Short mmCIF file of C-alpha atoms in Angstrom, two decimals:
data_model
loop_
_atom_site.label_atom_id
_atom_site.label_comp_id
_atom_site.label_asym_id
_atom_site.label_seq_id
_atom_site.Cartn_x
_atom_site.Cartn_y
_atom_site.Cartn_z
CA MET X 14 28.80 14.72 -43.04
CA GLN X 15 30.81 17.05 -44.98
CA ASP X 16 34.77 18.09 -44.19
CA GLY X 17 34.15 16.44 -41.18
CA ILE X 18 31.53 18.19 -39.78
CA LEU X 19 28.93 15.62 -38.02
CA THR X 20 25.11 16.23 -37.74
CA VAL X 21 23.47 15.93 -34.32
CA ARG X 22 21.69 12.57 -35.34
CA ALA X 23 25.12 11.05 -36.57
CA LEU X 24 27.12 12.41 -33.10
CA THR X 25 24.11 11.58 -31.05
CA GLU X 26 24.35 7.86 -32.41
CA GLN X 27 28.30 7.72 -32.05
CA LEU X 28 27.78 8.48 -28.46
CA ARG X 29 25.01 6.29 -27.56
CA ARG X 30 27.53 3.63 -29.24
CA SER X 31 30.25 4.22 -27.38
CA LEU X 32 28.26 4.66 -23.67
CA GLU X 33 26.46 1.29 -24.91
CA GLY X 34 29.65 -0.40 -25.25
CA ARG X 35 31.63 1.30 -22.63
CA PHE X 36 28.50 0.82 -19.71
CA PRO X 37 27.24 -2.22 -20.90
CA PHE X 38 25.78 -3.26 -17.43
CA VAL X 39 26.20 -1.28 -14.09
CA TRP X 40 24.93 -0.82 -10.92
CA VAL X 41 23.91 2.81 -9.63
CA ARG X 42 22.65 3.76 -5.87
CA GLY X 43 20.72 6.64 -5.59
CA GLU X 44 17.92 8.83 -4.42
CA VAL X 45 14.42 8.41 -5.87
CA SER X 46 12.93 11.47 -7.30
CA ASN X 47 10.60 12.92 -9.98
CA LEU X 48 8.87 9.59 -9.80
CA SER X 49 6.09 9.23 -12.61
CA ARG X 50 4.07 6.37 -13.54
CA PRO X 51 2.29 7.33 -17.23
CA GLY X 52 -0.80 5.20 -18.63
CA SER X 53 1.80 3.23 -21.07
CA GLY X 54 3.13 1.28 -17.94
CA HIS X 55 6.87 2.72 -18.05
CA ILE X 56 8.16 4.03 -15.29
CA TYR X 57 10.19 7.23 -15.47
CA PHE X 58 12.69 8.93 -12.43
CA SER X 59 15.83 10.08 -11.55
CA LEU X 60 18.49 8.97 -9.46
CA LYS X 61 20.47 11.62 -7.38
CA ASP X 62 23.16 12.30 -4.47
CA GLN X 63 24.50 15.18 -3.45
CA ASP X 64 26.07 16.51 -6.31
CA ALA X 65 24.53 14.37 -9.29
CA GLN X 66 21.68 13.42 -11.17
CA LEU X 67 21.08 10.59 -13.51
CA GLN X 68 17.67 10.22 -15.69
CA CYS X 69 16.57 6.74 -15.44
CA VAL X 70 13.52 4.67 -17.67
CA TRP X 71 12.04 1.41 -16.65
CA PHE X 72 10.32 0.02 -19.46
CA ARG X 73 7.41 -2.01 -19.13
CA GLY X 74 9.00 -5.02 -20.28
CA GLN X 75 11.34 -5.10 -17.77
CA GLN X 76 9.10 -5.18 -15.23
CA ARG X 77 8.00 -8.45 -15.43
CA GLN X 78 10.71 -10.08 -12.88
CA ALA X 79 9.52 -6.89 -10.00
CA GLU X 80 5.88 -8.29 -11.20
CA GLN X 81 6.32 -12.16 -10.12
CA GLY X 82 7.87 -11.25 -6.88
CA ARG X 83 11.59 -11.31 -5.85
CA ALA X 84 12.90 -14.75 -5.11
CA PHE X 85 16.09 -14.13 -4.76
CA ASP X 86 18.65 -11.23 -4.50
CA PRO X 87 20.13 -10.32 -7.59
CA LEU X 88 23.18 -8.29 -6.01
CA THR X 89 24.50 -11.51 -3.86
CA GLY X 90 21.99 -14.62 -5.52
CA GLU X 91 20.84 -15.47 -2.20
CA VAL X 92 17.41 -17.21 -2.61
CA PHE X 93 14.62 -16.50 -0.04
CA ASP X 94 12.13 -18.90 1.40
CA THR X 95 9.49 -16.58 1.09
CA PRO X 96 9.18 -13.70 -1.86
CA ARG X 97 10.16 -10.21 -0.95
CA PRO X 98 8.06 -7.33 -1.47
CA SER X 99 7.66 -6.34 -5.40
CA PRO X 100 9.69 -3.02 -6.31
CA LEU X 101 6.99 -1.86 -8.07
CA GLU X 102 4.98 -1.78 -4.68
CA LEU X 103 7.89 -0.24 -2.61
CA LEU X 104 9.18 2.15 -5.15
CA ARG X 105 8.48 6.31 -4.46
CA ASN X 106 10.13 9.65 -4.28
CA GLY X 107 12.97 9.61 -1.31
CA LEU X 108 13.69 6.03 -1.48
CA ASP X 109 17.49 4.89 -1.51
CA LEU X 110 17.72 2.46 -4.65
CA LEU X 111 20.39 -0.06 -6.26
CA CYS X 112 19.54 0.21 -10.04
CA ALA X 113 21.24 -2.47 -12.62
CA GLY X 114 21.30 -2.03 -16.35
CA ARG X 115 22.75 -0.47 -19.40
CA VAL X 116 23.60 3.38 -19.93
CA SER X 117 21.81 4.67 -23.44
CA VAL X 118 21.42 8.07 -25.19
CA TYR X 119 17.78 9.15 -25.79
CA ALA X 120 18.45 11.08 -29.12
CA PRO X 121 15.08 13.02 -29.11
CA ARG X 122 16.29 14.84 -25.99
CA GLY X 123 19.91 14.22 -26.21
CA GLN X 124 20.60 13.38 -22.85
CA TYR X 125 21.87 9.89 -21.27
CA GLN X 126 19.86 7.97 -19.04
CA LEU X 127 19.82 4.56 -17.57
CA LEU X 128 17.87 1.64 -18.91
CA VAL X 129 16.66 0.17 -15.76
CA GLU X 130 16.63 -4.01 -15.77
CA LEU X 131 16.70 -4.46 -12.15
CA VAL X 132 15.77 -2.46 -8.99
CA GLN X 133 16.75 -3.41 -5.08
CA PRO X 134 15.34 -1.12 -2.53
CA THR X 135 18.30 -0.53 0.21
CA GLY X 136 16.04 1.87 2.83
CA GLN X 137 15.47 5.56 2.89
CA GLY X 138 16.99 8.28 0.97
CA LEU X 139 19.26 10.83 2.25
CA LEU X 140 16.49 14.04 2.46
CA ALA X 141 14.30 11.14 4.35
CA GLN X 142 17.32 10.74 6.85
CA ALA X 143 17.40 14.13 7.09
CA PHE X 144 13.96 14.84 7.84
CA GLU X 145 13.81 12.53 10.30
CA GLU X 146 16.99 14.05 11.87
CA ARG X 147 15.41 17.48 11.92
CA LYS X 148 11.75 16.05 13.16
CA ARG X 149 13.70 14.48 16.37
CA LYS X 150 15.43 17.37 17.05
CA LEU X 151 12.61 20.12 16.82
CA ALA X 152 10.17 17.36 18.75
CA GLU X 153 13.19 17.57 21.74
CA ALA X 154 13.07 21.39 21.39
CA GLY X 155 9.37 21.06 21.94
CA TYR X 156 8.10 22.79 18.25
CA PHE X 157 5.15 19.74 18.02
CA SER X 158 4.03 20.51 21.60
CA GLN X 159 0.37 20.19 21.84
CA GLU X 160 0.07 22.53 24.98
CA ARG X 161 1.61 25.61 23.15
CA LYS X 162 -0.81 25.60 20.01
CA ARG X 163 -3.12 28.03 19.94
CA PRO X 164 -6.93 27.72 18.64
CA LEU X 165 -7.64 29.45 15.76
CA PRO X 166 -10.33 32.23 15.76
CA TRP X 167 -13.77 31.10 14.78
CA ASN X 168 -15.04 32.37 11.09
CA PRO X 169 -12.03 34.85 10.87
CA GLN X 170 -12.44 37.84 8.99
CA ARG X 171 -8.95 38.85 8.34
CA VAL X 172 -6.73 36.02 6.68
CA ALA X 173 -3.21 36.22 5.56
CA LEU X 174 -2.56 33.67 2.76
CA ILE X 175 1.19 32.49 2.36
CA THR X 176 1.50 30.62 -1.35
CA SER X 177 2.45 30.68 -4.56
CA PRO X 178 0.32 33.10 -6.96
CA SER X 179 0.34 30.70 -9.67
CA GLY X 180 -0.02 27.57 -8.39
CA ALA X 181 -3.36 25.21 -8.25
CA ALA X 182 -3.68 25.27 -4.28
CA ILE X 183 -4.41 29.06 -4.08
CA HIS X 184 -7.29 28.30 -6.72
CA ASP X 185 -8.66 25.76 -4.67
CA PHE X 186 -8.54 27.16 -1.34
CA LEU X 187 -10.24 30.80 -2.80
CA GLU X 188 -13.04 28.82 -4.80
CA LEU X 189 -14.25 27.17 -1.55
CA ALA X 190 -13.76 30.55 0.75
CA ARG X 191 -16.18 31.97 -1.80
CA ASN X 192 -18.83 29.58 -0.75
CA ARG X 193 -17.90 29.43 3.02
CA GLY X 194 -18.10 31.82 6.18
CA CYS X 195 -20.26 35.21 5.80
CA GLY X 196 -17.18 37.31 3.98
CA ALA X 197 -13.58 37.71 4.91
CA GLU X 198 -10.70 39.71 3.60
CA ILE X 199 -7.91 37.47 2.39
CA ARG X 200 -4.54 39.54 1.61
CA LEU X 201 -1.89 37.08 -0.10
CA PHE X 202 1.58 37.44 0.67
CA PRO X 203 3.30 35.76 -2.60
CA ALA X 204 6.60 33.21 -1.87
CA SER X 205 7.88 30.79 -3.85
CA VAL X 206 7.03 27.22 -2.58
CA GLN X 207 9.77 25.36 -4.37
CA GLY X 208 13.45 25.67 -4.89
CA GLU X 209 16.19 27.39 -3.41
CA GLU X 210 14.33 30.77 -2.74
CA ALA X 211 11.28 28.95 -1.36
CA ALA X 212 12.39 29.01 2.58
CA PRO X 213 14.11 32.50 2.23
CA GLU X 214 9.94 33.85 1.26
CA ILE X 215 8.14 32.17 3.44
CA ILE X 216 9.74 33.25 5.79
CA ARG X 217 10.18 37.14 5.07
CA ALA X 218 6.34 36.48 4.50
CA LEU X 219 5.64 35.28 7.68
CA ASP X 220 7.61 38.21 9.50
CA GLU X 221 6.00 40.45 7.58
CA ILE X 222 2.21 39.32 8.37
CA ASN X 223 3.19 39.19 12.10
CA ALA X 224 4.94 42.60 12.01
CA ARG X 225 1.91 44.50 10.19
CA GLY X 226 -0.75 42.54 13.28
CA TRP X 227 -3.48 42.97 10.51
CA ALA X 228 -4.29 39.00 10.16
CA GLN X 229 -6.28 37.27 12.71
CA VAL X 230 -4.52 34.04 11.18
CA ILE X 231 -2.08 33.03 8.72
CA VAL X 232 -2.46 30.44 6.31
CA LEU X 233 0.25 28.34 4.51
CA ILE X 234 -0.65 26.29 1.45
CA ARG X 235 0.90 24.33 -1.31
CA GLY X 236 -0.18 21.51 -3.70
CA GLY X 237 1.39 18.11 -3.70
CA GLY X 238 4.64 16.82 -5.08
CA SER X 239 7.45 14.72 -3.96
CA LEU X 240 9.68 15.05 -0.88
CA GLU X 241 12.33 16.81 -3.05
CA ASP X 242 9.54 19.50 -4.01
CA LEU X 243 8.27 20.26 -0.54
CA TRP X 244 11.76 20.39 0.90
CA ALA X 245 10.96 23.75 1.72
CA PHE X 246 8.88 23.29 4.37
CA ASN X 247 11.46 21.01 6.47
CA GLU X 248 13.75 23.68 6.59
CA GLU X 249 14.56 24.25 10.58
CA ALA X 250 14.26 28.38 9.44
CA VAL X 251 10.84 27.76 8.16
CA ALA X 252 9.87 25.70 11.35
CA GLU X 253 11.44 28.30 13.54
CA ALA X 254 9.35 31.19 11.83
CA VAL X 255 6.32 29.18 12.46
CA PHE X 256 6.98 28.40 15.80
CA CYS X 257 7.98 31.88 16.63
CA SER X 258 4.94 33.39 15.27
CA ARG X 259 2.87 35.69 17.64
CA LEU X 260 -0.12 35.14 15.29
CA PRO X 261 -2.01 31.29 14.92
CA VAL X 262 -1.01 29.37 11.71
CA LEU X 263 -2.86 26.86 9.93
CA ALA X 264 -0.67 24.68 7.51
CA GLY X 265 -2.34 22.76 4.10
CA ILE X 266 0.74 21.54 2.44
CA GLY X 267 0.79 18.95 0.11
CA HIS X 268 -1.72 15.63 0.06
CA GLU X 269 -3.39 14.14 3.18
CA VAL X 270 0.28 11.85 3.26
CA ASP X 271 2.60 14.53 2.89
CA VAL X 272 3.82 15.34 6.42
CA THR X 273 6.64 18.70 6.80
CA LEU X 274 7.98 20.11 9.55
CA ALA X 275 6.11 23.36 8.95
CA ASP X 276 2.73 21.03 9.46
CA LEU X 277 4.28 19.44 12.72
CA THR X 278 4.89 22.92 13.91
CA ALA X 279 1.99 25.04 12.60
CA ASP X 280 -1.14 25.43 15.32
CA LEU X 281 -3.12 23.21 13.23
CA ARG X 282 -2.55 20.84 9.90
CA ALA X 283 -4.51 20.47 7.15
CA ALA X 284 -4.80 17.31 5.08
CA THR X 285 -4.92 19.72 1.95
CA PRO X 286 -5.13 23.14 0.68
CA SER X 287 -9.06 22.88 0.34
CA HIS X 288 -9.50 21.41 3.83
CA ALA X 289 -7.59 24.33 5.29
CA ALA X 290 -10.27 26.53 3.64
CA GLN X 291 -12.66 24.16 5.39
CA LEU X 292 -11.01 24.34 8.70
CA LEU X 293 -11.33 28.36 8.73
CA TRP X 294 -14.96 28.74 7.76
CA PRO X 295 -18.19 27.06 8.36
CA LEU X 296 -20.87 26.40 5.76
CA ARG X 297 -22.86 29.55 5.29
CA ALA X 298 -25.81 27.17 5.48
CA GLU X 299 -24.63 26.38 8.86
CA LEU X 300 -24.31 29.84 9.74
CA ARG X 301 -27.85 30.29 8.69
CA GLN X 302 -29.12 27.28 10.72
CA ARG X 303 -27.32 28.89 13.76
CA LEU X 304 -28.76 32.67 13.01
CA ASP X 305 -32.25 30.76 12.72
CA GLU X 306 -31.86 29.18 16.03
CA ALA X 307 -30.53 32.12 17.66
CA PHE X 308 -33.08 34.23 16.70
CA ALA X 309 -35.68 31.63 17.56
CA ALA X 310 -33.99 31.72 21.02
CA LEU X 311 -34.08 35.49 20.96
CA ARG X 312 -37.62 35.55 20.67
CA ARG X 313 -38.38 32.54 23.36
CA ALA X 314 -36.21 35.23 25.86
CA ALA X 315 -37.84 38.08 25.07
CA ALA X 316 -41.33 36.36 25.37
CA GLY X 317 -40.04 34.88 28.88
CA ARG X 318 -38.86 38.30 29.90
CA LEU X 319 -42.02 40.64 28.87
CA GLU X 320 -43.91 37.83 30.47
CA ARG X 321 -42.31 37.54 33.93
CA ALA X 322 -42.35 41.65 33.50
CA GLU X 323 -46.03 41.83 33.07
CA LEU X 324 -46.55 39.38 36.48
CA LEU X 325 -43.83 41.42 38.47
CA LEU X 326 -45.44 45.03 37.15
CA ARG X 327 -49.16 43.00 38.53
CA GLU X 328 -47.82 42.17 41.49
CA ARG X 329 -46.19 45.47 42.54
CA GLU X 330 -49.61 47.25 41.12
CA ASN X 331 -51.65 45.20 43.86
CA ALA X 332 -49.12 45.86 46.48
CA LEU X 333 -49.00 49.78 45.88
CA ARG X 334 -52.69 49.58 45.91
CA TRP X 335 -52.89 48.00 49.06
CA PHE X 336 -50.12 50.01 50.91
CA SER X 337 -50.51 53.45 48.76
CA PRO X 338 -51.23 56.50 51.17
CA ALA X 339 -54.59 57.34 49.23
CA ARG X 340 -55.92 53.71 50.73
CA HIS X 341 -54.03 54.39 53.89
CA GLN X 342 -55.84 57.37 54.17
CA ALA X 343 -59.32 56.03 53.16
CA ARG X 344 -59.26 53.35 55.74
CA LEU X 345 -58.66 56.01 58.35
CA SER X 346 -61.69 58.07 57.24
CA GLU X 347 -63.65 54.77 57.08
CA GLN X 348 -62.35 54.25 60.90
CA VAL X 349 -62.99 57.95 61.53
CA THR X 350 -66.79 57.81 60.70
CA ARG X 351 -67.13 54.34 62.29
CA PHE X 352 -66.23 55.73 65.49
CA SER X 353 -68.23 59.15 65.04
CA LEU X 354 -71.37 56.90 64.19
CA ALA X 355 -70.75 54.84 67.36
CA LEU X 356 -70.36 57.53 69.44
CA GLN X 357 -73.50 59.62 68.13
CA ARG X 358 -75.13 56.30 68.90
CA ALA X 359 -73.57 55.81 72.18
CA ALA X 360 -74.70 59.50 73.19
CA ARG X 361 -78.26 59.05 72.10
CA GLN X 362 -78.49 55.77 73.98
CA TRP X 363 -77.25 57.44 77.23
CA LEU X 364 -79.39 60.37 77.01
CA ALA X 365 -82.40 58.13 76.40
CA ASP X 366 -81.26 55.93 79.37
CA LYS X 367 -81.43 58.92 81.43
CA GLY X 368 -84.73 59.59 80.61
CA ARG X 369 -86.41 56.83 81.46
CA ALA X 370 -84.80 56.37 84.82
CA ARG X 371 -85.95 60.48 85.38
CA GLU X 372 -88.97 58.90 84.64
CA ARG X 373 -89.26 56.51 86.76
CA LEU X 374 -87.97 57.80 89.63
CA GLU X 375 -90.43 60.89 89.37
CA LEU X 376 -93.14 58.02 89.43
CA ALA X 377 -91.45 56.60 92.61
CA ARG X 378 -91.13 59.85 94.55
CA ARG X 379 -94.44 60.96 93.63
CA ALA X 380 -95.95 57.95 95.16
CA ALA X 381 -94.33 58.11 98.21
CA LEU X 382 -93.71 62.02 98.81
CA THR X 383 -96.38 64.18 100.51
CA PRO X 384 -97.09 67.31 98.44
CA GLU X 385 -94.59 69.62 100.37
CA LYS X 386 -91.80 66.73 99.64
CA LEU X 387 -92.91 66.18 96.32
CA ASP X 388 -92.63 70.19 95.87
CA VAL X 389 -88.93 69.82 96.76
CA ARG X 390 -88.04 66.90 94.78
CA GLN X 391 -89.58 68.24 92.20
CA ALA X 392 -87.59 71.49 92.74
CA ARG X 393 -84.38 69.36 92.80
CA LEU X 394 -85.66 67.12 89.77
CA VAL X 395 -85.54 70.36 87.34
CA LEU X 396 -82.44 71.55 89.02
CA LEU X 397 -80.83 68.30 87.82
CA HIS X 398 -82.66 68.40 84.29
CA ALA X 399 -80.92 71.76 83.89
CA ALA X 400 -77.69 70.65 84.88
CA LEU X 401 -77.74 67.51 82.94
CA ARG X 402 -79.09 69.82 79.69
CA ALA X 403 -76.27 72.44 80.26
CA ALA X 404 -73.43 69.60 80.54
CA LEU X 405 -74.16 67.82 77.58
CA PRO X 406 -73.26 70.05 75.07
CA HIS X 407 -70.06 70.59 76.86
CA ARG X 408 -69.42 66.92 76.44
CA LEU X 409 -70.33 66.95 73.01
CA SER X 410 -67.99 69.64 71.90
CA ASP X 411 -65.14 68.02 73.78
CA ALA X 412 -65.99 64.57 71.82
CA GLU X 413 -65.89 66.83 68.57
CA HIS X 414 -62.58 68.45 69.50
CA ALA X 415 -60.64 64.99 69.97
CA LEU X 416 -62.06 63.80 66.56
CA ALA X 417 -60.88 66.91 65.27
CA LEU X 418 -57.34 66.36 66.74
CA ALA X 419 -57.35 62.70 65.69
CA GLY X 420 -58.22 63.75 62.33
CA ASN X 421 -55.31 66.03 62.32
CA ARG X 422 -53.11 63.45 63.65
CA LEU X 423 -54.04 61.48 60.83
CA ARG X 424 -53.55 63.78 58.39
CA THR X 425 -50.03 64.73 59.24
CA ALA X 426 -48.66 60.99 59.79
CA SER X 427 -50.28 60.29 56.19
CA ASP X 428 -48.48 63.54 54.86
CA ALA X 429 -44.87 62.32 56.97
CA TRP X 430 -45.55 58.84 55.83
CA LEU X 431 -45.46 59.72 52.25
CA GLU X 432 -42.72 62.28 52.31
CA ASN X 433 -40.86 59.52 53.90
CA ARG X 434 -41.91 56.94 51.24
CA SER X 435 -40.72 59.55 48.49
CA ARG X 436 -37.62 60.25 50.02
CA ARG X 437 -36.79 56.45 50.11
CA LEU X 438 -37.76 55.86 46.21
CA GLU X 439 -35.61 58.93 45.63
CA SER X 440 -32.70 57.27 47.49
CA LEU X 441 -33.46 53.78 45.46
CA GLU X 442 -33.37 55.79 42.15
CA SER X 443 -30.26 57.39 43.07
CA ALA X 444 -28.37 54.15 43.98
CA LEU X 445 -29.92 52.36 40.95
CA ALA X 446 -28.39 55.34 38.82
CA ALA X 447 -25.13 54.97 40.47
CA ASN X 448 -24.54 51.07 40.03
CA ASP X 449 -25.82 51.39 36.09
CA PRO X 450 -23.16 49.80 34.28
CA SER X 451 -23.75 51.83 31.49
CA ALA X 452 -23.36 55.32 33.23
CA PRO X 453 -19.43 55.61 33.07
CA LEU X 454 -19.65 55.04 29.62
CA HIS X 455 -20.84 58.57 29.03
CA ARG X 456 -17.56 59.55 31.02
CA GLY X 457 -15.24 58.19 28.48
CA TYR X 458 -15.03 54.85 30.21
CA ALA X 459 -15.06 51.55 28.31
CA LEU X 460 -16.50 47.88 29.10
CA VAL X 461 -14.11 45.09 27.25
CA ARG X 462 -15.31 41.60 26.73
CA THR X 463 -13.77 38.53 25.88
CA ALA X 464 -14.64 36.49 22.30
CA GLN X 465 -16.63 34.54 24.90
CA GLY X 466 -18.63 37.38 26.30
CA GLY X 467 -16.98 37.29 29.87
CA ILE X 468 -15.80 40.95 31.43
CA LEU X 469 -11.84 41.23 30.56
CA ARG X 470 -10.51 42.57 34.13
CA SER X 471 -7.15 41.48 33.54
CA VAL X 472 -4.55 41.68 30.62
CA GLY X 473 -3.44 38.12 32.05
CA GLN X 474 -7.23 37.11 30.92
CA THR X 475 -5.93 37.42 26.92
CA ALA X 476 -3.18 37.37 24.96
CA PRO X 477 -2.04 38.54 21.37
CA GLY X 478 -4.22 37.87 18.58
CA ARG X 479 -7.18 37.16 20.09
CA ASP X 480 -10.66 38.98 19.46
CA ILE X 481 -12.01 41.51 21.84
CA GLU X 482 -15.21 43.53 22.15
CA VAL X 483 -15.06 47.23 23.65
CA ARG X 484 -18.44 48.53 24.28
CA LEU X 485 -18.46 52.48 23.91
CA ALA X 486 -21.03 54.98 24.97
CA ASP X 487 -22.76 54.91 21.70
CA GLY X 488 -22.20 51.45 20.34
CA ARG X 489 -19.72 48.57 20.31
CA LEU X 490 -16.05 48.02 18.64
CA ALA X 491 -14.31 44.94 17.68
CA ALA X 492 -10.88 44.67 17.99
CA VAL X 493 -7.91 42.35 18.27
CA VAL X 494 -5.21 42.43 20.92
CA ARG X 495 -1.82 43.31 19.32
CA SER X 496 0.41 42.99 22.39
CA VAL X 497 -0.07 43.15 26.24
CA SER X 498 2.03 45.23 28.27
CA PRO X 499 1.39 44.21 32.15
CA GLU X 500 3.66 47.14 33.20
CA GLU X 501 1.18 49.71 31.70
CA ALA X 502 -2.01 48.09 32.78
CA GLN X 503 -0.14 48.44 36.44
CA SER X 504 0.32 51.70 35.93
CA GLY X 505 -3.16 52.39 35.20
CA GLU X 506 -2.18 54.99 31.93
CA GLU X 507 -3.49 53.85 28.55
CA LYS X 508 -0.94 54.71 25.67
CA GLU X 509 -2.06 55.22 22.34
#
């Protein structure tokens, strides 16, 4: 020291002696934050209230009283019948503590600190109490209700990610995203995840994503930390922004034991940022297995369809052969031929019978009649034979004429039957073409299906953020519902 000028070390030493002499042993109450347990066995933490913060160190040598179990209250001197839990086991961030020790100065950093000798928990800290109060308030408002929570899209292709671009959470999330699903577009909306600016930035990112309407799902992630570090996600404004989001929100904040109001309000909570990626996308091996199963099922269905079609084709071919006009005409021709042969046989038999009868009559008359009478009878017989011979060609001609008329009627009936069947077939073809669901698509209409495959007939069957499939005449479009307007749907006019 020269001319009253102190060195940093000398000044620090004077301050240390002054503080240790002024505060040789004090009790301090505050909320634990920034708790650290390095391998040396010493415990470092801060005690804070609404206006100030005090650095504390609990050296390993001063922890013997806590390790042996608490048998009495150091503040009141009360002796307990059974040892109380050790403060070492209860010590955690957010806990309200009573700490006793002496105030000193840590020279290498030039900061004063409390050298803790005794620790006694007094209950939850201010942040923990505020968390419980907000949690009860939002629960009564229905923010955590399971009925309002929406399912996440399976294997989404457009994901909006809200997190700090410099944190470890984004690296874990993206690493898993590279090895899962079938490829997705991830857009980062950077936001602070700790500090006073974190909550406003998170809210702005949520509003921007909902305004764009591009994403299928919003993912909000952050690595682990103390209750104070995660406090931005316990702000009511952040929980309200998550609650009002039109898109489903997946929250993966902190570790599995960390629970924030944003986690409870989100549509689905992940234990960690890595778990969030696992919830969004299935393993690619699982997708390949599903693809193989679907391909096998498709082959079985196609084979069954072809087998049923071949069986139906054979049945209809057989029916067509049996009921075809050509077969019917062939059967009629066979009947005409059979009837003609039967008629010829009957005519020949009739003529043969008549000839034999005439011969018997002639013999009888010759035996009974005189020559004069015989001549008269012979003349009559000759006349009768001549008449029969004259009449027989007319009867044959009439039979042939009737047969010709029957053949003409058969051909006319066959032609009429064929024409009637042709008209019936054309009518069925027209009806089938009119009922073809793809026909209106060529006139500018579209067929809309839901993600489950059902036909979308009403705006009440969908909601914003859900996937739909639009089928046009030349292909299909995958789309997402941005908004639902029942008035426009009732008017029957679509406005782009």
